[in-house]
Every structure is written in structure tokens, then in C-alpha cells.
Amino acid sequence: MSGKFILKKQNKSIYLFRYKRFVTQRKGGEVLKNHDRILKKPWPYMVGGSILAILNIILFILTDKVWRVTSGVVHLGAYVLEKIGLRPSEWYYFSQNTGEGLGTGEMFIYNPYIIMNAAIIVGALLSTLWASEFKWKRIKSGKQFVFALLGGFLMGYATRLSFGCNIGGYFSAIPSFSLHGWVFALFMFVGAWVGSKILIKYLLT
Amino acid sequence: MTSKAIEELKRRRQGEFKKKNSQIPYAVIVTAISLIIYTICIKLNHHSTFWMIGLLFGITLQRSRFCFAASFRDPILVGSTAILKAILIALIVSTIGFTIVEYASIGDAGELDKIRTLGQVYPVGLHTVIGAIMFGIGMVIAGGCASGFLMRIGEGFLLQVVVLFGFLMGALVGTWQFEFWDKILISKAPTVFFPDYVDFPIATIVQVIVLVALYYVADWYDKKNNIMVM
């Protein structure tokens, strides 16, 4: 009787071992296939950062322009305003030497960063789909909604003061040897510190 | 647990696995559409490079879960500088890359004015400080930076669509009020472009040294403060 019991126990441990191996396979253990490693497992930050930098350099070589995000958002917004009958092209901002004005016959919608921003969304969608991880994620609460709107507005407004967001004013500005990129980075820490306090006080409680 | 139960569990697991895999057809369709758009852009001569590199930016951001907001927030909240270190590496790579591209484009004649217009060189002053603090607050409470919310919209987060809408509104109001800020601050502020003060190669070398030093500081900070070490 005891022999039978031991056999059963052995069986159990074999199954447990197989099951564990199966789970580690799914979670990205050593036995993971190569394409799964690229498509499913997150890439290390170092790899991601380096690829972003190299892509930015390639963009610079091919187009004489560097990666920016807000420029596209501003031009898309100006295009919409124009469609509803306003005249943003007469705004002071577009008449200044900010590199954002329109040439003759140019339209707001021609801005290359509009296409690039759309491509970033589609690119993220692509890689999510290839990993079969796509899922609509709903907004959890009214509080979250308000903070998202407010945070977005603050960021958007700030970009016009500091000439760029975390991409144009930081990720592309520091390699451009402009002091404003460094100052922007330094004081973003101050802002992030204040934001974290707000986050802890209102959002996480 | 009996062997039967384990087999059942295995089957169910496999079922989930298969169900999860079912997004591949969509992936194929979206990939095909992206490539069609790319060829249309080439035909119309309309920013095809921006489209293609944008796709690759999106894929890279998503795959590596790259979040600038976290790079600023995590050192403060949990003491982790993993993403910050990656960004510092990226800045080192792009500093060297930008230098080579800019050097190649001007030849050996020191046409600094030309380089200045190529990169992101803008006035620095109090407006930068105010903007950076506002941006930092917004980034943390919205839970994502400018590249982050674009990426998360692609992942299916509806919240980030709200962030994008707020961002668009804020950017437009800021553009509209730019005259005010330009008159009181920006027009009086200097534009500091390092190669104006030291030779271009020296500026590159110094900047790389500073970035490497910052990397070691970030590494030391992480070892000392990270509460998330596994």
C-alpha cells in the first residue's frame, strides 16, 4: 500500500515539474523561442533607448529634421481651428522666427510630425497586436478623467513656454547642444516631484 | 491535485494561449495597411520617411515600455533609475550621432549658424523653468509624457485619448498666448548653443563626459535608494 502511495507521489511531482516548465515557457523562461522573446517579452530599457536614439539619428540624416511631437499636435489643432472658421495663421506665434511658421502655399496639415504622431500610435498598435496583447482599457473613474485632462492641458501649455515636450525639448534638444534642453530636464524633476506629491495626496488615496 | 485535473488545467491554459494568439490576423491586416500607407506616401512624396520612422518609434516605445514620465517619477517615488539610465545612454548615443551628422552637413568650414537651425536650439530662461515645472507636474498626474500617451493610445488605453485632447487644447491655448510670454520673457532670453563658446568637438566630448558621469550618479542613486530591487 505504501508502495502505491509513493508511485502516486512520484507521478504528482513529475506532473508538477512539467506544469512548472510549461508556465515558465509561457512567462518567458529559457526555453522561450526567439520570436516570442522579441514579440512578447518587453525589451530591456537600454535596448529601447538605444534604438530610439539611433532612429532619431537616421531621421536626422534622411530628413534634416529631428524627432518632435508637439509640433505635429499644434499644427493639427491649428488645421482644425482653420476648418471651423478661425484664423490661427495670423497668430503672433506663427509669424515669429520659431521655425513653425508656414511657407507660401503651405497648409497646417502638411506638417510632417502629424504623420509621425499617427505613425507612433499605429506602431504601438502593431506591436501590441503582434504580441496579442491588445485590449480596450476603459477609464476607471471620474477623478482619473479629470487628472488626465488637466495633466494633458498643463503639458500642452508648457510646451509653448519651453519650446518642446519631453522629445523636442529634451530628447532631441540635449544632443543639439542647446542649454534649454538641460534646464528643461533639471526642472522637470522639480515638476515631477510636485506632481508625485499631488498624485499621492489626491489620486492614490 | 490529480493528474486529470492537471491535464484539464493544461488544456485550459493552452486554450487561453490560443485565444491570445488570435490577434495575429489583425496584426497582419494592420501591418499591410501601414505598408500601403507607406507606399502611398512615397508616391505622393509626402513625408514617407516620417511615417516609417514613426512606426518604428511606436514599436520600440511599446516593446520596451519606454516611459519618460516614469524616468522622472520613479527616482522620486521608488528610487529606481532604470529608465533614466537608459535615457542617459540614448542621449550619449544621439549626442555623438548628431555631431557626426551636423559635421558632415557643414563640411569643415565652421558654419555654426547652419547647425543651429538643424537641431533643437531655442532661447533659455525663466520661461524654460516655468514650462519644465508645469510639464513635470502634468506628466506625472496624467500618467504619461508626450511619447507615452501616443504609445498607450495604440495599446488601447482610452484614458490617454483624454490626455491627448487636453494636450491639444493646452498647446493651442499656449500658442495663442505665445505673444504675452514672448514679450515679457522669451524675447529677452539668450539662446545658449554650446559650440558658440567652445569648439564643436570639445563641446561633444564634454557633453559625453557629463552624461557618462550622470549615468554613474544615477547608478549609485539606484543602488542606494531603490526599494523595488527584486
Tab-separated table of N, CA and C in Angstrom, chain A residues 15 22 26 38-40 42-43 45-46 48-49 51-53 55 57 61-62 66-68 73 92-93 98 110 112 115-116 119-137 145 148 151-153 155-158 160-161 163 166 168 170-171 174-180 182-185 187-188 191 193 195 200, chain B residues 3 13 17 20-21 23-24 27 31 46-47 49 51 54-55 57-60 62-66 68 72 76-77 86-87 89-90 94 97-99 101 119-120 122 127 131-138 144-147 150-151 154-158 162 166-168 170-171 174-175 177-179 181-182 192-194 200 204 207 211 215:
chain	number	residue	atom	x	y	z
A	15	TYR	N	4.307	15.550	-12.829
A	15	TYR	CA	3.343	16.459	-13.437
A	15	TYR	C	3.582	17.902	-12.993
A	22	PHE	N	5.978	24.297	-18.157
A	22	PHE	CA	5.026	24.881	-19.092
A	22	PHE	C	4.774	26.360	-18.771
A	26	ARG	N	5.720	29.886	-20.848
A	26	ARG	CA	4.789	30.950	-21.201
A	26	ARG	C	5.254	32.292	-20.666
A	38	ILE	N	11.186	38.293	-28.839
A	38	ILE	CA	11.131	39.632	-29.423
A	38	ILE	C	9.720	40.189	-29.384
A	39	LEU	N	8.733	39.335	-29.667
A	39	LEU	CA	7.362	39.833	-29.789
A	39	LEU	C	6.641	39.965	-28.463
A	40	LYS	N	6.957	39.087	-27.503
A	40	LYS	CA	6.127	39.058	-26.300
A	40	LYS	C	6.788	39.663	-25.073
A	42	PRO	N	8.984	42.151	-22.847
A	42	PRO	CA	9.444	43.532	-23.003
A	42	PRO	C	10.950	43.576	-23.270
A	43	TRP	N	11.341	44.485	-24.168
A	43	TRP	CA	12.768	44.670	-24.402
A	43	TRP	C	13.382	45.403	-23.207
A	45	TYR	N	15.224	48.238	-21.164
A	45	TYR	CA	15.188	49.690	-21.380
A	45	TYR	C	16.384	50.185	-22.180
A	46	MET	N	17.554	49.607	-21.882
A	46	MET	CA	18.775	50.045	-22.566
A	46	MET	C	18.647	49.847	-24.077
A	48	GLY	N	15.789	49.583	-25.800
A	48	GLY	CA	14.784	50.519	-26.293
A	48	GLY	C	15.353	51.915	-26.472
A	49	GLY	N	16.049	52.409	-25.446
A	49	GLY	CA	16.631	53.758	-25.501
A	49	GLY	C	17.614	53.890	-26.650
A	51	ILE	N	17.763	52.145	-29.420
A	51	ILE	CA	17.076	52.121	-30.720
A	51	ILE	C	16.421	53.473	-30.992
A	52	LEU	N	15.793	54.065	-29.961
A	52	LEU	CA	15.166	55.376	-30.148
A	52	LEU	C	16.204	56.404	-30.597
A	53	ALA	N	17.377	56.361	-29.955
A	53	ALA	CA	18.442	57.306	-30.308
A	53	ALA	C	18.896	57.090	-31.748
A	55	LEU	N	17.209	55.694	-34.216
A	55	LEU	CA	16.143	56.121	-35.131
A	55	LEU	C	16.139	57.638	-35.282
A	57	ILE	N	18.695	59.595	-35.039
A	57	ILE	CA	19.841	59.949	-35.878
A	57	ILE	C	19.531	59.655	-37.353
A	61	ILE	N	19.530	62.211	-40.486
A	61	ILE	CA	20.300	62.033	-41.727
A	61	ILE	C	19.388	62.158	-42.944
A	62	LEU	N	18.224	61.487	-42.869
A	62	LEU	CA	17.366	61.397	-44.052
A	62	LEU	C	16.559	62.664	-44.326
A	66	VAL	N	14.809	66.637	-36.724
A	66	VAL	CA	14.918	65.726	-35.587
A	66	VAL	C	13.530	65.417	-35.040
A	67	TRP	N	13.472	64.410	-34.160
A	67	TRP	CA	12.196	63.949	-33.609
A	67	TRP	C	11.554	65.013	-32.725
A	68	ARG	N	10.307	65.331	-33.017
A	68	ARG	CA	9.497	66.220	-32.183
A	68	ARG	C	8.077	65.657	-32.163
A	73	VAL	N	1.152	68.181	-33.047
A	73	VAL	CA	-0.109	68.403	-32.333
A	73	VAL	C	-0.606	69.833	-32.560
A	92	TYR	N	0.402	85.529	-33.637
A	92	TYR	CA	1.763	86.014	-33.451
A	92	TYR	C	2.771	84.875	-33.523
A	93	TYR	N	2.443	83.747	-32.876
A	93	TYR	CA	3.369	82.610	-32.792
A	93	TYR	C	3.866	82.168	-34.160
A	98	THR	N	10.195	80.997	-35.093
A	98	THR	CA	10.273	79.808	-34.253
A	98	THR	C	10.448	78.550	-35.099
A	110	TYR	N	0.127	69.910	-43.573
A	110	TYR	CA	1.319	69.354	-44.231
A	110	TYR	C	2.454	69.044	-43.265
A	112	PRO	N	5.045	67.460	-41.133
A	112	PRO	CA	5.429	66.038	-41.128
A	112	PRO	C	5.219	65.348	-39.787
A	115	ILE	N	1.963	63.283	-39.323
A	115	ILE	CA	2.074	61.916	-39.837
A	115	ILE	C	2.869	61.051	-38.875
A	116	MET	N	3.943	61.639	-38.333
A	116	MET	CA	4.787	60.864	-37.440
A	116	MET	C	4.031	60.465	-36.167
A	119	ALA	N	1.812	57.726	-36.895
A	119	ALA	CA	2.604	56.503	-37.081
A	119	ALA	C	3.037	55.904	-35.753
A	120	ILE	N	3.313	56.757	-34.769
A	120	ILE	CA	3.706	56.235	-33.451
A	120	ILE	C	2.544	55.455	-32.830
A	121	ILE	N	1.323	56.018	-32.964
A	121	ILE	CA	0.146	55.314	-32.441
A	121	ILE	C	-0.030	53.974	-33.169
A	122	VAL	N	0.064	54.007	-34.501
A	122	VAL	CA	-0.119	52.777	-35.284
A	122	VAL	C	1.001	51.773	-34.976
A	123	GLY	N	2.220	52.269	-34.817
A	123	GLY	CA	3.346	51.392	-34.492
A	123	GLY	C	3.136	50.676	-33.169
A	124	ALA	N	2.658	51.429	-32.164
A	124	ALA	CA	2.389	50.816	-30.856
A	124	ALA	C	1.265	49.795	-30.972
A	125	LEU	N	0.246	50.136	-31.781
A	125	LEU	CA	-0.867	49.208	-32.005
A	125	LEU	C	-0.350	47.919	-32.653
A	126	LEU	N	0.509	48.097	-33.660
A	126	LEU	CA	1.089	46.944	-34.357
A	126	LEU	C	1.806	46.002	-33.407
A	127	SER	N	2.680	46.567	-32.596
A	127	SER	CA	3.470	45.674	-31.749
A	127	SER	C	2.608	45.057	-30.657
A	128	THR	N	1.542	45.774	-30.237
A	128	THR	CA	0.616	45.179	-29.269
A	128	THR	C	-0.143	44.014	-29.903
A	129	LEU	N	-0.556	44.209	-31.156
A	129	LEU	CA	-1.295	43.148	-31.849
A	129	LEU	C	-0.414	41.935	-32.115
A	130	TRP	N	0.828	42.170	-32.558
A	130	TRP	CA	1.721	41.041	-32.825
A	130	TRP	C	1.975	40.235	-31.557
A	131	ALA	N	1.906	40.893	-30.401
A	131	ALA	CA	2.082	40.172	-29.142
A	131	ALA	C	0.750	39.639	-28.621
A	132	SER	N	-0.335	39.902	-29.383
A	132	SER	CA	-1.688	39.522	-28.964
A	132	SER	C	-2.035	40.063	-27.573
A	133	GLU	N	-1.675	41.302	-27.350
A	133	GLU	CA	-1.945	41.888	-26.040
A	133	GLU	C	-2.942	43.031	-26.102
A	134	PHE	N	-3.522	43.243	-27.302
A	134	PHE	CA	-4.397	44.411	-27.409
A	134	PHE	C	-5.701	44.215	-26.651
A	135	LYS	N	-6.084	45.265	-25.937
A	135	LYS	CA	-7.324	45.240	-25.170
A	135	LYS	C	-7.755	46.689	-24.958
A	136	TRP	N	-9.045	46.961	-25.163
A	136	TRP	CA	-9.512	48.308	-24.836
A	136	TRP	C	-9.479	48.470	-23.326
A	137	LYS	N	-8.862	49.524	-22.851
A	137	LYS	CA	-8.823	49.726	-21.403
A	137	LYS	C	-9.606	50.979	-21.058
A	145	PHE	N	-10.258	60.760	-15.040
A	145	PHE	CA	-10.572	61.543	-16.233
A	145	PHE	C	-10.130	62.998	-16.062
A	148	ALA	N	-6.384	63.347	-16.026
A	148	ALA	CA	-5.830	63.150	-17.370
A	148	ALA	C	-5.986	64.416	-18.201
A	151	GLY	N	-3.771	67.214	-16.573
A	151	GLY	CA	-2.358	66.938	-16.814
A	151	GLY	C	-1.990	67.166	-18.267
A	152	GLY	N	-2.860	66.722	-19.167
A	152	GLY	CA	-2.628	66.923	-20.593
A	152	GLY	C	-2.570	68.397	-20.936
A	153	PHE	N	-3.511	69.155	-20.391
A	153	PHE	CA	-3.559	70.595	-20.662
A	153	PHE	C	-2.289	71.279	-20.169
A	155	MET	N	0.669	69.994	-19.670
A	155	MET	CA	1.794	69.615	-20.529
A	155	MET	C	1.762	70.391	-21.836
A	156	GLY	N	0.586	70.422	-22.449
A	156	GLY	CA	0.460	71.094	-23.745
A	156	GLY	C	0.821	72.563	-23.646
A	157	TYR	N	0.281	73.231	-22.636
A	157	TYR	CA	0.563	74.655	-22.462
A	157	TYR	C	2.055	74.863	-22.220
A	158	ALA	N	2.626	74.004	-21.370
A	158	ALA	CA	4.040	74.145	-21.007
A	158	ALA	C	4.964	74.062	-22.215
A	160	ARG	N	4.702	75.278	-25.058
A	160	ARG	CA	4.858	76.536	-25.790
A	160	ARG	C	5.767	77.503	-25.031
A	161	LEU	N	5.918	77.274	-23.736
A	161	LEU	CA	6.828	78.107	-22.954
A	161	LEU	C	8.264	77.623	-23.100
A	163	PHE	N	9.548	75.510	-25.444
A	163	PHE	CA	9.940	75.060	-26.781
A	163	PHE	C	10.117	73.551	-26.845
A	166	ASN	N	8.839	66.455	-23.883
A	166	ASN	CA	9.956	65.614	-23.450
A	166	ASN	C	10.764	65.095	-24.639
A	168	GLY	N	11.009	66.959	-28.159
A	168	GLY	CA	11.654	68.096	-28.818
A	168	GLY	C	12.429	68.992	-27.873
A	170	TYR	N	13.863	67.991	-25.014
A	170	TYR	CA	14.733	67.233	-24.110
A	170	TYR	C	15.495	66.162	-24.880
A	171	PHE	N	14.764	65.175	-25.406
A	171	PHE	CA	15.407	64.038	-26.062
A	171	PHE	C	16.154	64.447	-27.337
A	174	ILE	N	18.951	68.125	-26.013
A	174	ILE	CA	20.271	67.952	-25.389
A	174	ILE	C	21.317	67.543	-26.436
A	175	PRO	N	21.023	66.566	-27.309
A	175	PRO	CA	22.011	66.260	-28.356
A	175	PRO	C	22.244	67.416	-29.341
A	176	SER	N	21.319	68.409	-29.364
A	176	SER	CA	21.519	69.572	-30.229
A	176	SER	C	22.405	70.621	-29.565
A	177	PHE	N	22.934	70.319	-28.395
A	177	PHE	CA	23.843	71.219	-27.662
A	177	PHE	C	23.193	72.541	-27.283
A	178	SER	N	21.898	72.484	-26.942
A	178	SER	CA	21.241	73.709	-26.510
A	178	SER	C	21.033	73.648	-25.001
A	179	LEU	N	21.367	74.750	-24.332
A	179	LEU	CA	21.236	74.781	-22.870
A	179	LEU	C	19.794	74.566	-22.423
A	180	HIS	N	18.834	75.002	-23.251
A	180	HIS	CA	17.436	74.909	-22.801
A	180	HIS	C	17.011	73.458	-22.542
A	182	TRP	N	18.890	71.102	-21.207
A	182	TRP	CA	19.401	70.744	-19.872
A	182	TRP	C	18.568	71.383	-18.762
A	183	VAL	N	18.240	72.663	-18.958
A	183	VAL	CA	17.432	73.363	-17.948
A	183	VAL	C	16.052	72.713	-17.864
A	184	PHE	N	15.506	72.379	-19.026
A	184	PHE	CA	14.198	71.723	-19.067
A	184	PHE	C	14.236	70.408	-18.278
A	185	ALA	N	15.281	69.604	-18.519
A	185	ALA	CA	15.404	68.311	-17.829
A	185	ALA	C	15.497	68.499	-16.321
A	187	PHE	N	14.519	71.002	-14.370
A	187	PHE	CA	13.311	71.470	-13.700
A	187	PHE	C	12.109	70.550	-13.912
A	188	MET	N	12.238	69.623	-14.853
A	188	MET	CA	11.197	68.601	-14.950
A	188	MET	C	11.198	67.736	-13.688
A	191	GLY	N	9.140	69.554	-11.215
A	191	GLY	CA	7.735	69.366	-11.561
A	191	GLY	C	7.256	67.960	-11.218
A	193	TRP	N	8.432	66.032	-8.965
A	193	TRP	CA	8.360	65.928	-7.503
A	193	TRP	C	7.033	66.497	-6.998
A	195	GLY	N	4.348	66.909	-8.798
A	195	GLY	CA	3.313	66.026	-9.342
A	195	GLY	C	3.142	64.763	-8.513
A	200	ILE	N	0.117	61.344	-4.804
A	200	ILE	CA	-0.039	60.609	-3.555
A	200	ILE	C	-1.230	61.152	-2.765
B	3	SER	N	-3.863	13.852	-11.678
B	3	SER	CA	-3.255	14.083	-12.987
B	3	SER	C	-4.305	14.576	-13.986
B	13	ARG	N	-5.128	26.170	-20.137
B	13	ARG	CA	-4.018	27.103	-20.357
B	13	ARG	C	-3.714	27.251	-21.840
B	17	PHE	N	-3.905	30.356	-24.355
B	17	PHE	CA	-2.757	30.696	-25.162
B	17	PHE	C	-3.187	30.901	-26.613
B	20	LYS	N	-5.322	33.983	-27.017
B	20	LYS	CA	-4.498	35.186	-27.028
B	20	LYS	C	-3.824	35.369	-28.386
B	21	ASN	N	-3.465	34.241	-29.003
B	21	ASN	CA	-2.791	34.309	-30.287
B	21	ASN	C	-3.681	34.800	-31.411
B	23	GLN	N	-4.988	37.378	-32.150
B	23	GLN	CA	-4.883	38.754	-32.663
B	23	GLN	C	-3.931	38.857	-33.846
B	24	ILE	N	-3.225	37.771	-34.134
B	24	ILE	CA	-2.270	37.792	-35.242
B	24	ILE	C	-2.913	38.208	-36.578
B	27	ALA	N	-3.052	41.768	-36.645
B	27	ALA	CA	-1.706	42.308	-36.776
B	27	ALA	C	-1.276	42.309	-38.235
B	31	THR	N	-0.489	45.639	-40.356
B	31	THR	CA	0.825	45.747	-40.980
B	31	THR	C	0.694	46.045	-42.467
B	46	HIS	N	5.115	62.487	-49.831
B	46	HIS	CA	4.596	63.171	-48.652
B	46	HIS	C	5.094	62.515	-47.361
B	47	HIS	N	6.265	62.911	-46.923
B	47	HIS	CA	6.785	62.517	-45.606
B	47	HIS	C	6.787	61.006	-45.349
B	49	THR	N	9.276	59.051	-45.018
B	49	THR	CA	10.291	58.719	-44.012
B	49	THR	C	9.732	58.919	-42.604
B	51	TRP	N	6.659	58.696	-41.711
B	51	TRP	CA	5.707	57.618	-41.435
B	51	TRP	C	6.444	56.363	-40.990
B	54	GLY	N	8.293	56.835	-37.719
B	54	GLY	CA	7.274	56.939	-36.677
B	54	GLY	C	6.769	55.569	-36.247
B	55	LEU	N	6.520	54.693	-37.236
B	55	LEU	CA	6.088	53.320	-36.914
B	55	LEU	C	7.133	52.635	-36.038
B	57	PHE	N	9.418	54.052	-34.175
B	57	PHE	CA	9.400	54.692	-32.846
B	57	PHE	C	8.299	54.067	-31.997
B	58	GLY	N	7.107	53.943	-32.582
B	58	GLY	CA	5.960	53.394	-31.849
B	58	GLY	C	6.219	51.979	-31.375
B	59	ILE	N	6.754	51.159	-32.280
B	59	ILE	CA	7.045	49.759	-31.929
B	59	ILE	C	8.077	49.708	-30.801
B	60	THR	N	9.130	50.501	-30.938
B	60	THR	CA	10.194	50.485	-29.924
B	60	THR	C	9.682	50.975	-28.567
B	62	GLN	N	6.678	50.877	-27.440
B	62	GLN	CA	5.751	49.914	-26.870
B	62	GLN	C	6.483	48.671	-26.368
B	63	ARG	N	7.388	48.153	-27.190
B	63	ARG	CA	8.090	46.919	-26.826
B	63	ARG	C	8.953	47.091	-25.581
B	64	SER	N	9.568	48.270	-25.453
B	64	SER	CA	10.467	48.443	-24.312
B	64	SER	C	9.764	49.145	-23.156
B	65	ARG	N	8.449	49.390	-23.303
B	65	ARG	CA	7.683	50.076	-22.242
B	65	ARG	C	8.398	51.360	-21.826
B	66	PHE	N	8.841	52.105	-22.846
B	66	PHE	CA	9.678	53.274	-22.567
B	66	PHE	C	8.805	54.447	-22.149
B	68	PHE	N	9.014	58.241	-20.439
B	68	PHE	CA	9.810	59.352	-19.921
B	68	PHE	C	9.259	59.830	-18.579
B	72	PHE	N	11.371	60.242	-14.714
B	72	PHE	CA	11.476	61.361	-13.777
B	72	PHE	C	10.794	61.061	-12.450
B	76	ILE	N	12.062	59.557	-7.748
B	76	ILE	CA	11.478	60.256	-6.606
B	76	ILE	C	10.594	59.328	-5.788
B	77	LEU	N	9.730	58.576	-6.476
B	77	LEU	CA	8.752	57.746	-5.760
B	77	LEU	C	9.347	56.459	-5.197
B	86	ALA	N	18.726	54.446	-19.012
B	86	ALA	CA	18.566	54.129	-20.441
B	86	ALA	C	18.485	55.410	-21.265
B	87	ILE	N	17.802	56.431	-20.711
B	87	ILE	CA	17.706	57.697	-21.431
B	87	ILE	C	19.081	58.361	-21.523
B	89	ILE	N	21.926	56.830	-21.668
B	89	ILE	CA	22.637	56.106	-22.737
B	89	ILE	C	22.176	56.622	-24.109
B	90	ALA	N	20.844	56.759	-24.244
B	90	ALA	CA	20.289	57.250	-25.511
B	90	ALA	C	20.833	58.641	-25.833
B	94	SER	N	22.911	59.701	-29.076
B	94	SER	CA	22.448	60.722	-30.024
B	94	SER	C	23.343	61.957	-30.030
B	97	GLY	N	25.909	60.878	-32.443
B	97	GLY	CA	25.289	60.791	-33.767
B	97	GLY	C	24.999	62.150	-34.366
B	98	PHE	N	24.384	63.039	-33.561
B	98	PHE	CA	24.049	64.376	-34.051
B	98	PHE	C	25.315	65.117	-34.478
B	99	THR	N	26.378	64.957	-33.678
B	99	THR	CA	27.632	65.642	-34.004
B	99	THR	C	28.127	65.215	-35.377
B	101	VAL	N	26.409	63.846	-37.873
B	101	VAL	CA	25.510	64.313	-38.935
B	101	VAL	C	25.720	65.794	-39.205
B	119	GLY	N	19.185	71.547	-35.478
B	119	GLY	CA	18.754	70.878	-34.257
B	119	GLY	C	17.680	71.666	-33.533
B	120	GLN	N	17.491	71.291	-32.280
B	120	GLN	CA	16.510	71.967	-31.441
B	120	GLN	C	17.233	72.987	-30.564
B	122	TYR	N	16.928	76.688	-28.871
B	122	TYR	CA	15.950	77.731	-28.568
B	122	TYR	C	16.397	78.543	-27.353
B	127	HIS	N	11.263	81.264	-18.641
B	127	HIS	CA	10.148	80.575	-19.304
B	127	HIS	C	10.398	79.063	-19.398
B	131	GLY	N	7.957	76.402	-17.736
B	131	GLY	CA	7.433	75.366	-18.631
B	131	GLY	C	7.797	73.970	-18.149
B	132	ALA	N	9.055	73.794	-17.728
B	132	ALA	CA	9.512	72.467	-17.298
B	132	ALA	C	8.762	72.002	-16.056
B	133	ILE	N	8.549	72.922	-15.098
B	133	ILE	CA	7.844	72.540	-13.866
B	133	ILE	C	6.392	72.176	-14.194
B	134	MET	N	5.751	73.015	-15.029
B	134	MET	CA	4.376	72.704	-15.445
B	134	MET	C	4.326	71.358	-16.154
B	135	PHE	N	5.280	71.148	-17.043
B	135	PHE	CA	5.301	69.895	-17.812
B	135	PHE	C	5.488	68.695	-16.892
B	136	GLY	N	6.403	68.851	-15.919
B	136	GLY	CA	6.671	67.759	-14.985
B	136	GLY	C	5.439	67.388	-14.177
B	137	ILE	N	4.720	68.409	-13.692
B	137	ILE	CA	3.501	68.146	-12.920
B	137	ILE	C	2.471	67.444	-13.804
B	138	GLY	N	2.250	68.025	-14.992
B	138	GLY	CA	1.254	67.471	-15.910
B	138	GLY	C	1.558	66.029	-16.274
B	144	GLY	N	1.713	60.053	-18.074
B	144	GLY	CA	2.392	59.797	-19.341
B	144	GLY	C	2.883	61.062	-19.989
B	145	CYS	N	3.995	60.955	-20.676
B	145	CYS	CA	4.560	62.103	-21.374
B	145	CYS	C	4.007	62.131	-22.790
B	146	ALA	N	4.572	62.990	-23.622
B	146	ALA	CA	4.051	63.151	-24.980
B	146	ALA	C	4.218	61.881	-25.810
B	147	SER	N	5.383	61.231	-25.715
B	147	SER	CA	5.544	59.992	-26.478
B	147	SER	C	4.773	58.859	-25.804
B	150	LEU	N	0.924	58.785	-26.736
B	150	LEU	CA	0.720	58.288	-28.103
B	150	LEU	C	0.819	56.761	-28.128
B	151	MET	N	1.859	56.252	-27.439
B	151	MET	CA	2.069	54.812	-27.396
B	151	MET	C	0.888	54.104	-26.722
B	154	GLY	N	-2.188	53.615	-28.750
B	154	GLY	CA	-2.017	52.443	-29.612
B	154	GLY	C	-2.246	51.132	-28.886
B	155	GLU	N	-1.956	51.119	-27.574
B	155	GLU	CA	-2.172	49.903	-26.789
B	155	GLU	C	-3.641	49.706	-26.416
B	156	GLY	N	-4.453	50.755	-26.614
B	156	GLY	CA	-5.876	50.640	-26.340
B	156	GLY	C	-6.360	51.375	-25.101
B	157	PHE	N	-5.508	52.209	-24.521
B	157	PHE	CA	-5.921	52.973	-23.338
B	157	PHE	C	-6.789	54.156	-23.755
B	158	LEU	N	-8.040	54.164	-23.321
B	158	LEU	CA	-8.924	55.281	-23.664
B	158	LEU	C	-8.575	56.527	-22.859
B	162	VAL	N	-7.964	61.056	-23.711
B	162	VAL	CA	-8.320	62.253	-22.947
B	162	VAL	C	-7.084	63.118	-22.735
B	166	GLY	N	-6.536	66.971	-23.927
B	166	GLY	CA	-6.083	68.049	-23.040
B	166	GLY	C	-4.802	68.683	-23.562
B	167	PHE	N	-3.886	67.840	-24.033
B	167	PHE	CA	-2.603	68.295	-24.558
B	167	PHE	C	-2.805	69.216	-25.762
B	168	LEU	N	-3.705	68.791	-26.647
B	168	LEU	CA	-4.018	69.578	-27.841
B	168	LEU	C	-4.580	70.936	-27.450
B	170	GLY	N	-4.266	72.485	-24.522
B	170	GLY	CA	-3.224	73.261	-23.843
B	170	GLY	C	-2.236	73.852	-24.829
B	171	ALA	N	-1.833	73.042	-25.810
B	171	ALA	CA	-0.852	73.515	-26.789
B	171	ALA	C	-1.432	74.658	-27.619
B	174	GLY	N	-1.633	77.740	-25.441
B	174	GLY	CA	-0.269	78.231	-25.288
B	174	GLY	C	0.240	78.939	-26.534
B	175	THR	N	-0.091	78.387	-27.696
B	175	THR	CA	0.320	79.007	-28.954
B	175	THR	C	-0.339	80.374	-29.108
B	177	GLN	N	-1.416	82.308	-26.737
B	177	GLN	CA	-0.911	83.289	-25.771
B	177	GLN	C	0.600	83.488	-25.858
B	178	PHE	N	1.207	82.939	-26.882
B	178	PHE	CA	2.660	82.991	-27.004
B	178	PHE	C	3.173	84.429	-27.010
B	179	GLU	N	2.411	85.329	-27.597
B	179	GLU	CA	2.823	86.730	-27.697
B	179	GLU	C	3.124	87.318	-26.320
B	181	TRP	N	3.991	85.747	-23.472
B	181	TRP	CA	5.220	85.193	-22.894
B	181	TRP	C	6.454	85.673	-23.658
B	182	ASP	N	6.313	85.815	-24.949
B	182	ASP	CA	7.444	86.262	-25.762
B	182	ASP	C	7.830	87.683	-25.368
B	192	VAL	N	21.480	79.763	-25.765
B	192	VAL	CA	22.825	79.279	-25.458
B	192	VAL	C	23.086	77.987	-26.222
B	193	PHE	N	23.989	78.108	-27.191
B	193	PHE	CA	24.359	76.976	-28.042
B	193	PHE	C	25.837	76.714	-27.770
B	194	PHE	N	26.124	75.554	-27.157
B	194	PHE	CA	27.483	75.317	-26.638
B	194	PHE	C	28.604	75.543	-27.653
B	200	PHE	N	33.402	72.839	-31.500
B	200	PHE	CA	32.361	71.819	-31.622
B	200	PHE	C	32.797	70.445	-31.063
B	204	THR	N	31.207	68.331	-27.814
B	204	THR	CA	30.743	66.941	-27.858
B	204	THR	C	31.394	66.109	-26.762
B	207	GLN	N	30.199	67.115	-23.291
B	207	GLN	CA	28.821	66.678	-23.045
B	207	GLN	C	28.747	65.173	-22.802
B	211	LEU	N	27.426	63.332	-19.435
B	211	LEU	CA	26.357	62.329	-19.475
B	211	LEU	C	26.804	61.005	-18.859
B	215	TYR	N	25.345	59.156	-15.593
B	215	TYR	CA	24.964	57.745	-15.594
B	215	TYR	C	25.447	57.066	-14.311
